[in-house]
Tab-separated table of C-alpha atoms and ligand atoms in Angstrom:
chain	number	residue	atom	x	y	z
K	1	MET	CA	75.295	4.026	-19.383
K	2	ALA	CA	77.545	6.190	-21.449
K	3	GLU	CA	80.859	5.976	-20.716
K	4	GLU	CA	81.140	9.747	-19.541
K	5	THR	CA	79.503	8.808	-15.766
K	6	LEU	CA	82.385	6.603	-15.270
K	7	THR	CA	83.977	9.222	-13.589
K	8	LYS	CA	88.109	8.883	-12.558
K	9	PRO	CA	87.579	9.140	-8.471
K	10	ALA	CA	89.366	12.653	-8.378
K	11	ASN	CA	86.739	14.749	-10.660
K	12	LEU	CA	84.434	13.345	-7.300
K	13	LEU	CA	84.894	15.831	-4.500
K	14	PRO	CA	84.778	19.283	-6.627
K	15	ARG	CA	81.358	17.454	-8.132
K	16	LEU	CA	80.445	16.443	-4.465
K	17	ARG	CA	81.367	19.999	-2.943
K	18	ARG	CA	79.492	21.413	-6.408
K	19	GLY	CA	76.376	19.774	-5.539
K	20	LEU	CA	75.743	20.713	-2.140
K	21	ALA	CA	74.173	24.279	-0.411
K	22	ASP	CA	76.923	26.462	0.295
K	23	SER	CA	75.447	25.696	4.383
K	24	VAL	CA	75.985	22.540	4.150
K	25	GLY	CA	79.583	22.099	2.166
K	26	GLU	CA	80.414	24.910	5.109
K	27	ALA	CA	79.285	22.633	7.739
K	28	LEU	CA	80.871	19.358	6.575
K	29	GLU	CA	84.420	21.391	5.830
K	30	VAL	CA	84.322	22.075	9.784
K	31	VAL	CA	83.619	18.299	10.369
K	32	LEU	CA	86.308	17.171	8.384
K	33	ARG	CA	89.208	19.489	9.751
K	34	LEU	CA	88.170	18.527	13.406
K	35	ALA	CA	88.876	14.698	12.130
K	36	GLU	CA	92.015	15.261	10.309
K	37	GLU	CA	93.257	17.128	13.896
K	38	GLU	CA	92.285	14.446	15.342
K	39	GLY	CA	94.397	12.247	12.781
K	40	ARG	CA	91.158	10.307	11.884
K	41	THR	CA	89.389	9.441	7.955
K	42	LEU	CA	85.694	9.876	7.240
K	43	TYR	CA	84.409	8.406	4.403
K	44	LEU	CA	81.040	9.853	1.468
K	45	VAL	CA	78.834	6.686	2.068
K	46	GLY	CA	76.584	4.753	0.018
K	47	GLY	CA	73.802	6.373	-1.626
K	48	GLY	CA	75.569	9.687	-1.194
K	49	VAL	CA	78.587	8.190	-3.055
K	50	ARG	CA	76.400	6.370	-6.017
K	51	ASP	CA	74.757	9.796	-6.549
K	52	VAL	CA	77.752	12.086	-7.009
K	53	VAL	CA	78.902	9.448	-9.526
K	54	LEU	CA	75.911	9.324	-11.161
K	55	ARG	CA	75.748	12.911	-10.749
K	56	ARG	CA	72.273	13.361	-9.040
K	57	GLY	CA	71.219	16.849	-7.539
K	58	HIS	CA	70.642	16.478	-4.388
K	59	VAL	CA	73.165	14.318	-1.632
K	60	ASP	CA	72.340	13.201	1.469
K	61	ILE	CA	75.841	13.512	3.608
K	62	ASP	CA	76.076	9.783	5.143
K	63	LEU	CA	79.440	9.912	7.200
K	64	VAL	CA	81.467	6.748	8.691
K	65	GLY	CA	84.200	6.729	10.519
K	66	GLU	CA	85.831	3.983	12.586
K	67	GLY	CA	85.707	4.107	16.216
K	68	PRO	CA	82.451	6.399	18.212
K	69	MET	CA	81.360	10.098	16.804
K	70	ALA	CA	80.292	11.708	19.864
K	71	SER	CA	82.888	13.618	21.001
K	72	LEU	CA	83.816	14.712	17.138
K	73	ALA	CA	79.741	15.338	16.233
K	74	GLU	CA	80.085	17.603	19.960
K	75	LYS	CA	82.719	19.782	18.674
K	76	ALA	CA	81.456	20.626	15.381
K	77	ALA	CA	78.590	21.290	16.629
K	78	LEU	CA	80.145	23.959	19.063
K	79	VAL	CA	82.285	25.580	16.190
K	80	LEU	CA	79.122	25.476	13.802
K	81	GLY	CA	76.354	26.795	16.519
K	82	GLY	CA	74.715	23.840	15.839
K	83	ARG	CA	72.896	21.279	18.327
K	84	TRP	CA	74.333	17.268	18.144
K	85	VAL	CA	71.866	14.186	18.813
K	86	GLU	CA	73.100	10.574	19.073
K	87	HIS	CA	71.153	7.459	18.536
K	88	ARG	CA	73.079	5.475	20.565
K	89	ALA	CA	71.148	2.092	19.688
K	90	PHE	CA	72.540	2.610	16.070
K	91	GLY	CA	76.144	3.658	17.028
K	92	THR	CA	75.121	6.827	15.096
K	93	VAL	CA	75.490	10.870	16.058
K	94	THR	CA	73.242	13.986	14.059
K	95	VAL	CA	74.793	17.800	13.827
K	96	GLU	CA	72.530	19.669	12.515
K	97	GLY	CA	71.900	23.408	12.305
K	98	GLN	CA	69.154	26.111	10.766
K	99	ASP	CA	70.237	24.595	7.602
K	100	PHE	CA	72.536	21.977	7.187
K	101	ARG	CA	72.271	18.083	8.774
K	102	LEU	CA	75.426	15.511	9.026
K	103	ASP	CA	74.563	11.871	9.697
K	104	LEU	CA	77.705	10.097	11.314
K	105	ALA	CA	78.393	6.643	11.742
K	106	MET	CA	80.715	5.140	13.760
K	107	ALA	CA	82.410	1.475	10.736
K	108	ARG	CA	80.043	-1.329	11.734
K	109	ALA	CA	80.035	-4.738	10.878
K	110	GLU	CA	76.584	-6.920	11.472
K	111	LYS	CA	75.446	-10.247	11.518
K	112	TYR	CA	72.101	-11.351	12.007
K	113	ALA	CA	70.932	-13.564	13.721
K	114	ARG	CA	67.746	-15.110	12.162
K	115	PRO	CA	66.490	-13.831	9.015
K	116	GLY	CA	65.139	-10.590	8.914
K	117	ALA	CA	66.144	-10.166	12.600
K	118	LEU	CA	67.685	-6.328	13.461
K	119	PRO	CA	71.139	-7.271	13.434
K	120	LYS	CA	73.739	-7.228	16.466
K	121	VAL	CA	76.409	-4.500	15.325
K	122	ARG	CA	80.069	-4.213	16.775
K	123	PRO	CA	82.365	-1.809	16.218
K	124	ALA	CA	84.928	-2.522	13.348
K	125	SER	CA	87.195	-1.313	10.189
K	126	ILE	CA	85.292	1.151	6.578
K	127	ASP	CA	85.667	-2.444	4.821
K	128	GLU	CA	83.636	-4.314	7.085
K	129	ASP	CA	81.106	-1.447	6.984
K	130	LEU	CA	81.089	-1.828	3.025
K	131	ASP	CA	80.671	-5.733	3.575
K	132	ARG	CA	77.540	-5.432	5.278
K	133	ARG	CA	75.387	-3.207	3.057
K	134	ASP	CA	72.839	-4.102	-0.099
K	135	PHE	CA	74.107	-3.959	-3.521
K	136	THR	CA	77.384	-2.989	-4.933
K	137	ILE	CA	75.676	0.877	-6.438
K	138	ASN	CA	75.380	1.784	-2.621
K	139	ALA	CA	78.484	-0.149	-1.285
K	140	MET	CA	81.081	2.706	-2.185
K	141	ALA	CA	83.087	4.966	0.197
K	142	LEU	CA	84.713	8.452	-0.578
K	143	ALA	CA	87.708	9.405	1.419
K	144	LEU	CA	86.558	12.842	2.790
K	145	CYS	CA	89.563	14.413	4.723
K	146	GLY	CA	93.160	13.388	5.798
K	147	ARG	CA	95.928	11.123	3.995
K	148	GLU	CA	93.385	9.053	2.268
K	149	ARG	CA	91.449	12.233	1.036
K	150	GLY	CA	89.902	11.950	-2.401
K	151	ARG	CA	90.483	7.834	-2.610
K	152	LEU	CA	87.161	5.818	-3.694
K	153	LEU	CA	86.847	2.659	-2.296
K	154	ASP	CA	84.683	0.410	-4.081
K	155	ARG	CA	85.899	-3.360	-2.959
K	156	PHE	CA	82.438	-4.426	-5.318
K	157	ASP	CA	82.843	-2.921	-8.293
K	158	GLY	CA	79.921	-0.299	-7.750
K	159	MET	CA	81.861	1.493	-10.386
K	160	GLY	CA	81.095	-0.871	-13.469
K	161	ASP	CA	77.783	-2.016	-11.869
K	162	ILE	CA	76.723	1.691	-12.061
K	163	ALA	CA	78.578	2.292	-15.277
K	164	GLY	CA	76.497	-1.291	-16.574
K	165	GLY	CA	73.181	-0.032	-15.621
K	166	ARG	CA	73.296	-3.367	-12.662
K	167	VAL	CA	71.881	-3.660	-9.254
K	168	ARG	CA	73.807	-6.705	-7.729
K	169	VAL	CA	73.658	-8.316	-4.351
K	170	LEU	CA	77.020	-8.338	-2.585
K	171	HIS	CA	76.585	-12.181	-1.957
K	172	ASP	CA	73.821	-15.090	-2.391
K	173	ARG	CA	72.410	-14.309	1.667
K	174	SER	CA	71.780	-10.733	0.704
K	175	PHE	CA	68.085	-10.807	0.622
K	176	ILE	CA	67.093	-13.716	3.431
K	177	ASP	CA	69.313	-10.989	6.341
K	178	ASP	CA	67.354	-9.156	5.230
K	179	ALA	CA	64.513	-8.997	2.389
K	180	THR	CA	63.254	-5.848	3.021
K	181	ARG	CA	66.254	-5.311	0.068
K	182	ILE	CA	63.683	-7.330	-2.410
K	183	LEU	CA	61.858	-4.120	-2.290
K	184	ARG	CA	64.978	-1.467	-2.636
K	185	ALA	CA	66.402	-3.389	-5.823
K	186	VAL	CA	63.176	-3.293	-7.997
K	187	ARG	CA	62.957	1.010	-6.367
K	188	TYR	CA	66.507	1.594	-7.939
K	189	GLU	CA	65.778	-0.697	-11.427
K	190	THR	CA	63.215	1.793	-11.772
K	191	ARG	CA	64.496	5.491	-10.656
K	192	PHE	CA	67.686	4.650	-12.627
K	193	GLY	CA	66.649	2.909	-15.331
K	194	PHE	CA	68.935	0.021	-14.254
K	195	GLY	CA	68.046	-3.695	-14.266
K	196	ILE	CA	68.477	-6.272	-11.361
K	197	GLU	CA	71.926	-8.281	-12.256
K	198	GLU	CA	70.774	-11.981	-13.335
K	199	LYS	CA	72.258	-13.740	-10.957
K	200	THR	CA	70.348	-11.160	-8.348
K	201	LEU	CA	67.863	-12.048	-9.820
K	202	ALA	CA	67.188	-15.861	-9.197
K	203	LEU	CA	68.038	-14.653	-5.556
K	204	LEU	CA	65.515	-12.346	-5.012
K	205	LYS	CA	63.052	-14.889	-6.431
K	206	ARG	CA	64.213	-17.343	-4.992
K	207	ASP	CA	63.810	-15.255	-1.558
K	208	LEU	CA	61.057	-13.526	-1.828
K	209	ALA	CA	59.091	-16.186	0.610
K	210	TYR	CA	61.537	-14.581	3.772
K	211	LEU	CA	59.499	-11.321	3.163
K	212	ASP	CA	57.115	-13.157	5.986
K	213	THR	CA	60.462	-12.669	7.674
K	214	ILE	CA	60.138	-8.928	8.064
K	215	SER	CA	57.578	-6.555	10.405
K	216	GLY	CA	54.846	-4.862	9.515
K	217	ALA	CA	56.256	-1.714	10.211
K	218	ARG	CA	59.487	-2.250	7.841
K	219	VAL	CA	57.593	-3.519	4.812
K	220	ARG	CA	55.320	-0.528	5.389
K	221	HIS	CA	58.800	1.757	5.745
K	222	GLU	CA	60.308	0.483	2.363
K	223	PHE	CA	57.127	0.133	0.304
K	224	LEU	CA	55.828	3.877	1.427
K	225	ARG	CA	59.738	4.555	-0.335
K	226	LEU	CA	58.600	3.010	-3.044
K	227	LEU	CA	55.055	4.397	-3.322
K	228	ALA	CA	57.458	8.146	-3.118
K	229	GLU	CA	59.620	7.304	-5.969
K	230	ASP	CA	58.466	9.626	-8.952
K	231	GLU	CA	56.851	6.556	-11.688
K	232	PRO	CA	56.325	3.740	-8.816
K	233	GLU	CA	53.951	2.262	-11.213
K	234	GLN	CA	56.890	0.961	-13.258
K	235	SER	CA	58.444	-0.378	-9.811
K	236	LEU	CA	54.525	-1.572	-8.642
K	237	LEU	CA	53.939	-3.765	-12.322
K	238	ARG	CA	57.756	-4.446	-11.901
K	239	CYS	CA	56.974	-6.289	-7.864
K	240	GLN	CA	53.618	-8.164	-9.643
K	241	GLU	CA	55.554	-9.436	-12.416
K	242	LEU	CA	58.008	-11.017	-9.945
K	243	GLY	CA	55.617	-12.230	-7.095
K	244	VAL	CA	57.174	-9.591	-5.069
K	245	LEU	CA	53.365	-8.509	-4.474
K	246	ALA	CA	51.910	-11.704	-3.825
K	247	ALA	CA	55.307	-12.742	-1.312
K	248	ILE	CA	54.303	-9.477	0.939
K	249	HIS	CA	49.960	-10.746	0.686
K	250	GLY	CA	48.789	-12.892	-0.861
K	251	ALA	CA	45.716	-10.673	-1.937
K	252	LEU	CA	47.586	-7.497	-3.149
K	253	ARG	CA	48.430	-6.785	-6.814
K	254	PHE	CA	48.606	-4.280	-9.525
K	255	ASP	CA	47.689	-4.020	-13.285
K	256	ASP	CA	47.659	-1.367	-16.152
K	257	GLU	CA	44.829	-0.213	-15.440
K	258	LEU	CA	45.841	0.910	-12.121
K	259	ALA	CA	49.387	2.170	-13.547
K	260	ALA	CA	47.257	4.606	-15.609
K	261	ALA	CA	45.530	6.002	-12.953
K	262	PHE	CA	48.704	6.180	-11.011
K	263	ARG	CA	50.187	8.408	-13.894
K	264	ARG	CA	46.816	10.046	-13.077
K	265	THR	CA	47.637	10.804	-9.787
K	266	ARG	CA	50.537	13.359	-10.903
K	267	ARG	CA	47.981	15.898	-12.825
K	268	ALA	CA	47.545	18.613	-10.876
K	269	GLY	CA	44.127	19.202	-8.670
K	270	ARG	CA	44.494	15.915	-6.300
K	271	ALA	CA	41.970	16.364	-3.154
K	272	ALA	CA	43.883	13.491	-0.792
K	273	PRO	CA	47.542	13.079	-0.291
K	274	GLN	CA	49.858	11.027	-2.864
K	275	PRO	CA	50.505	7.743	-1.045
K	276	GLU	CA	46.638	7.749	0.623
K	277	VAL	CA	45.471	7.771	-2.776
K	278	HIS	CA	48.369	5.298	-3.858
K	279	LEU	CA	46.764	2.628	-1.102
K	280	ALA	CA	43.578	3.225	-2.466
K	281	LEU	CA	43.868	2.818	-5.979
K	282	LEU	CA	45.275	-0.828	-3.951
K	283	GLY	CA	42.646	-1.011	-2.445
K	284	THR	CA	40.036	-1.085	-5.150
K	285	ARG	CA	41.274	-4.431	-6.047
K	286	LEU	CA	40.881	-6.383	-2.614
K	287	SER	CA	37.789	-7.304	-1.004
K	288	PRO	CA	37.184	-6.091	2.067
K	289	ALA	CA	38.462	-8.753	4.461
K	290	ASP	CA	41.877	-8.541	2.014
K	291	ALA	CA	42.329	-4.557	2.365
K	292	GLU	CA	41.515	-5.483	6.727
K	293	ALA	CA	44.235	-8.053	5.707
K	294	VAL	CA	46.435	-6.063	4.078
K	295	ALA	CA	46.327	-3.119	6.306
K	296	LEU	CA	47.314	-5.544	9.160
K	297	ARG	CA	50.536	-7.413	7.460
K	298	LEU	CA	51.653	-3.248	6.429
K	299	ALA	CA	51.367	-2.144	9.519
K	300	LEU	CA	49.489	1.068	7.943
K	301	SER	CA	48.291	4.169	10.212
K	302	LYS	CA	44.621	5.011	11.012
K	303	ARG	CA	44.511	7.312	7.810
K	304	GLN	CA	46.516	5.184	5.253
K	305	ARG	CA	44.401	1.785	6.253
K	306	GLN	CA	41.148	4.281	6.092
K	307	ALA	CA	42.162	4.892	2.464
K	308	LEU	CA	42.756	1.872	1.197
K	309	GLU	CA	39.816	-0.055	3.256
K	310	GLY	CA	38.145	2.303	2.818
K	311	ALA	CA	38.583	2.076	-1.324
K	312	ALA	CA	37.725	-1.548	-1.168
K	313	ALA	CA	34.125	-1.308	0.521
K	314	LEU	CA	33.555	1.596	-1.776
K	315	ALA	CA	34.525	-0.584	-5.147
K	316	GLU	CA	31.151	-2.308	-4.552
K	317	LEU	CA	29.512	1.780	-4.644
K	318	VAL	CA	30.965	2.104	-8.562
K	319	SER	CA	28.125	0.647	-10.192
K	320	TRP	CA	25.420	2.325	-8.081
K	321	LEU	CA	26.837	5.260	-9.023
K	322	SER	CA	26.613	4.398	-12.939
K	323	ARG	CA	22.580	5.011	-12.294
K	324	ALA	CA	21.818	7.665	-13.963
K	325	ASP	CA	19.220	9.035	-12.366
K	326	ALA	CA	21.013	9.011	-8.742
K	327	ARG	CA	20.478	12.985	-7.495
K	328	PRO	CA	23.338	14.674	-6.474
K	329	SER	CA	21.935	14.383	-2.862
K	330	GLN	CA	22.095	11.192	-2.631
K	331	VAL	CA	25.354	10.991	-4.088
K	332	VAL	CA	26.951	13.429	-1.562
K	333	GLU	CA	25.170	11.166	1.520
K	334	ARG	CA	27.002	7.832	0.467
K	335	LEU	CA	30.529	9.432	-0.324
K	336	GLU	CA	30.417	11.155	2.098
K	337	SER	CA	31.184	8.722	5.049
K	338	TYR	CA	34.415	7.306	2.568
K	339	PRO	CA	38.139	8.817	2.773
K	340	LEU	CA	38.195	11.425	0.458
K	341	ALA	CA	41.836	9.001	-0.726
K	342	ALA	CA	39.246	6.421	-1.814
K	343	VAL	CA	36.749	8.366	-3.261
K	344	GLU	CA	39.828	9.864	-5.652
K	345	ALA	CA	40.642	6.500	-6.234
K	346	CYS	CA	37.245	5.410	-7.539
K	347	GLY	CA	37.440	8.244	-9.790
K	348	LEU	CA	40.477	7.686	-11.370
K	349	LEU	CA	39.528	4.711	-12.435
K	350	ALA	CA	36.035	4.496	-12.866
K	351	GLN	CA	35.640	3.861	-16.940
K	352	GLN	CA	31.815	4.535	-16.606
K	353	SER	CA	31.345	7.578	-17.822
K	354	THR	CA	28.339	8.308	-15.820
K	355	ALA	CA	30.053	7.471	-12.418
K	356	LYS	CA	33.207	8.496	-13.443
K	357	ARG	CA	30.851	11.864	-13.696
K	358	MET	CA	29.466	11.651	-9.968
K	359	LEU	CA	32.657	11.017	-8.950
K	360	ARG	CA	34.392	13.996	-10.231
K	361	ARG	CA	31.650	16.065	-9.443
K	362	TYR	CA	31.460	15.266	-5.336
K	363	LEU	CA	35.534	15.909	-5.472
K	364	GLY	CA	35.200	19.378	-7.381
K	365	LYS	CA	32.056	20.251	-6.879
K	366	TRP	CA	29.321	18.816	-4.192
K	367	ARG	CA	31.377	18.222	-1.205
K	368	TYR	CA	31.659	21.548	-0.525
K	369	VAL	CA	28.097	22.074	-0.925
K	370	LYS	CA	26.648	24.489	1.745
K	371	THR	CA	23.463	25.728	2.966
K	372	SER	CA	23.244	29.212	3.725
K	373	LEU	CA	20.928	28.754	6.575
K	374	ASP	CA	22.622	27.370	10.448
K	375	GLY	CA	21.767	26.051	13.415
K	376	ARG	CA	21.280	29.115	14.845
K	377	ALA	CA	19.535	30.663	12.021
K	378	LEU	CA	17.457	27.938	12.214
K	379	ALA	CA	16.201	28.274	16.306
K	380	ARG	CA	15.705	31.672	15.026
K	381	LEU	CA	12.548	30.640	12.650
K	382	GLY	CA	11.310	28.123	15.425
K	383	VAL	CA	12.865	24.749	14.435
K	384	ALA	CA	13.574	22.945	17.595
K	385	ARG	CA	17.137	22.410	18.468
K	386	GLY	CA	18.088	18.004	18.123
K	387	PRO	CA	17.583	15.531	15.628
K	388	ALA	CA	14.706	17.711	13.885
K	389	MET	CA	17.376	20.501	13.341
K	390	LYS	CA	19.967	17.436	11.589
K	391	ASP	CA	17.268	16.575	9.136
K	392	VAL	CA	15.832	20.365	8.719
K	393	LEU	CA	20.046	21.013	7.671
K	394	ARG	CA	20.151	18.242	5.799
K	395	LEU	CA	16.720	18.966	3.418
K	396	LEU	CA	18.677	21.913	2.605
K	397	LYS	CA	21.594	20.579	1.592
K	398	ALA	CA	20.175	18.262	-0.266
K	399	ALA	CA	17.857	21.185	-1.828
K	400	ARG	CA	20.908	23.231	-2.631
K	401	LEU	CA	22.533	20.214	-4.636
K	402	ASP	CA	19.592	18.925	-6.362
K	403	GLY	CA	18.615	22.293	-7.561
K	404	GLN	CA	15.256	23.138	-5.415
K	405	ALA	CA	16.626	26.315	-3.156
K	406	SER	CA	19.869	28.654	-4.639
K	407	SER	CA	19.645	31.222	-2.469
K	408	ARG	CA	18.355	32.180	1.536
K	409	GLU	CA	15.071	32.779	0.764
K	410	GLU	CA	14.348	29.469	-1.020
K	411	GLU	CA	15.852	28.162	1.758
K	412	MET	CA	13.663	29.765	4.236
K	413	LYS	CA	10.723	29.247	2.357
K	414	LEU	CA	11.618	25.319	2.818
K	415	VAL	CA	11.838	25.691	6.632
K	416	ARG	CA	8.837	27.384	7.183
K	417	GLY	CA	7.489	24.747	4.861
K	418	VAL	CA	8.465	22.569	7.124
K	419	LEU	CA	6.860	24.060	9.878
K	420	GLU	CA	3.886	24.093	8.252
K	421	GLY	CA	3.622	20.632	7.452
K	422	THR	CA	3.807	21.382	3.929
K	423	VAL	CA	7.253	20.335	2.746
K	424	GLU	CA	8.221	16.582	4.673
K	425	LEU	CA	11.009	16.097	6.593
K	426	PRO	CA	13.766	12.959	4.305
K	427	ARG	CA	13.934	10.043	6.565
K	428	THR	CA	17.125	9.728	9.323
K	429	GLY	CA	19.778	7.346	7.549
K	430	GLY	CA	20.529	8.323	4.064
K	431	GLY	CA	18.505	8.889	0.274
K	432	GLU	CA	16.558	5.662	-0.798
K	433	GLY	CA	18.396	4.316	-4.003
L	1	CTP	N1	71.355	0.189	3.354
L	1	CTP	C1	71.424	-1.680	3.542
L	1	CTP	N2	69.946	-2.503	3.417
L	1	CTP	C2	69.429	-1.772	3.888
L	1	CTP	C3	69.502	-0.835	3.892
L	1	CTP	C4	69.966	-0.024	3.634
L	1	CTP	O1	72.517	-2.041	2.779
L	1	CTP	N3	67.901	-2.558	4.162
L	1	CTP	C5	72.664	0.636	3.099
L	1	CTP	C6	72.681	0.617	1.635
L	1	CTP	O2	73.889	1.522	1.647
L	1	CTP	C7	72.190	2.394	1.372
L	1	CTP	C8	72.779	2.903	3.319
L	1	CTP	O3	72.421	1.898	4.306
L	1	CTP	O4	72.647	3.396	0.756
L	1	CTP	C9	71.523	4.062	3.326
L	1	CTP	O5	70.138	3.764	3.338
L	1	CTP	P1	69.140	4.061	3.144
L	1	CTP	O6	69.020	5.896	3.437
L	1	CTP	O7	67.880	3.265	3.180
L	1	CTP	O8	70.027	4.483	1.320
L	1	CTP	P2	70.022	5.692	0.750
L	1	CTP	O9	71.068	5.033	-0.975
L	1	CTP	O10	70.927	6.521	1.659
L	1	CTP	O11	69.032	6.393	0.388
L	1	CTP	P3	67.549	6.204	-1.715
L	1	CTP	O12	67.937	4.733	-1.003
L	1	CTP	O13	66.658	7.181	-0.965
L	1	CTP	O14	68.533	6.542	-2.067
């Protein structure tokens, strides 16, 4: 890291202020003034300090002070015409208005009764609050008001690690206490172009098995945060290399081909939401049974699970899609029952040009094809409502897709043919193939 990012603490306050939207900066001033009136010091902590040092645009305002925060938040909300919400279980309060949000927390110490458990917390000093944190780069505090204003608390040389580009834990039990930090370490490494410091890396590898102590919801939360980064494929390749994916679930894996597909997802024109496409891409490497197990391990939401499992099931269909003689209507009938994210993932990965073309045409065109005649029009022509009508609609859609009908008139001609018995209806239950 270049020398100039090493920053004198005195420069951090003005830089913080410059990095904030006016509405947030003004709300912060009010909170700080009220805190000062109470004779208290508030600190910017965690990722906020790190991001000011690194001059990263948007800074989350996480404030910590010693003692309860509720009365301060209440006063601030009153002055600012905003609202305040207390999250008692976490000892935190949020003050928010239309265009600002500030999180205030009471400084606390944490004790882990057992690995992976949510920690027992007690009120503590700001120093102890820093001691409980994950990495040195996230364990700094910048005093924003009071006598200490402008002072940087940096008990673990976070500044040195930022300058040296290192992700380093504070103590040897960090990953045991909270194995989600394994995913966090990799995420920061990629995001900042840092390296996991040598001893930390050894601890990370030693403690991989502790991922088993983490609930599905917590692993999912950190996993999805990793996927939401700018270049998640870098983190996933690293996770693969370090054995992190296998520690989450034995069948989960990542490779260069998936990495290339991840990069392709960033080009314009995606049909499904990015996290679902990412999960679907991971799903293409899993058997249907493993996909189900991974979805369970990560406690995925219904849509996320469908994307992952759908892609696992669809992978088997891809070789069928490379048959040059598959008709568009057959392709649509088969693909329609799969989540869009799964189809998209297979399209991003398909090597074989026919399959690739089929998947792209399905996504870009065929899935939008509609018939001109609807149920009411068919009823007027004398088609009975019920299964027969469904079959006629399928026939018309297939005709549209396969180029046998391109106008309302041609559809009507087909319907007349069905009614007269000269056109055969497709058998219910999908096309042959
Ligand atoms: N933290 C921790 N251990 C965790 C999660 C969080 O010690 N398992 C601490 C870190 O000091 C972190 C702070 O809590 O900086 C806030 O957590 P989070 O919001 O997850 O991190 P940020 O650094 O604010 O956000 P990001 O990771 O996206 O930059």
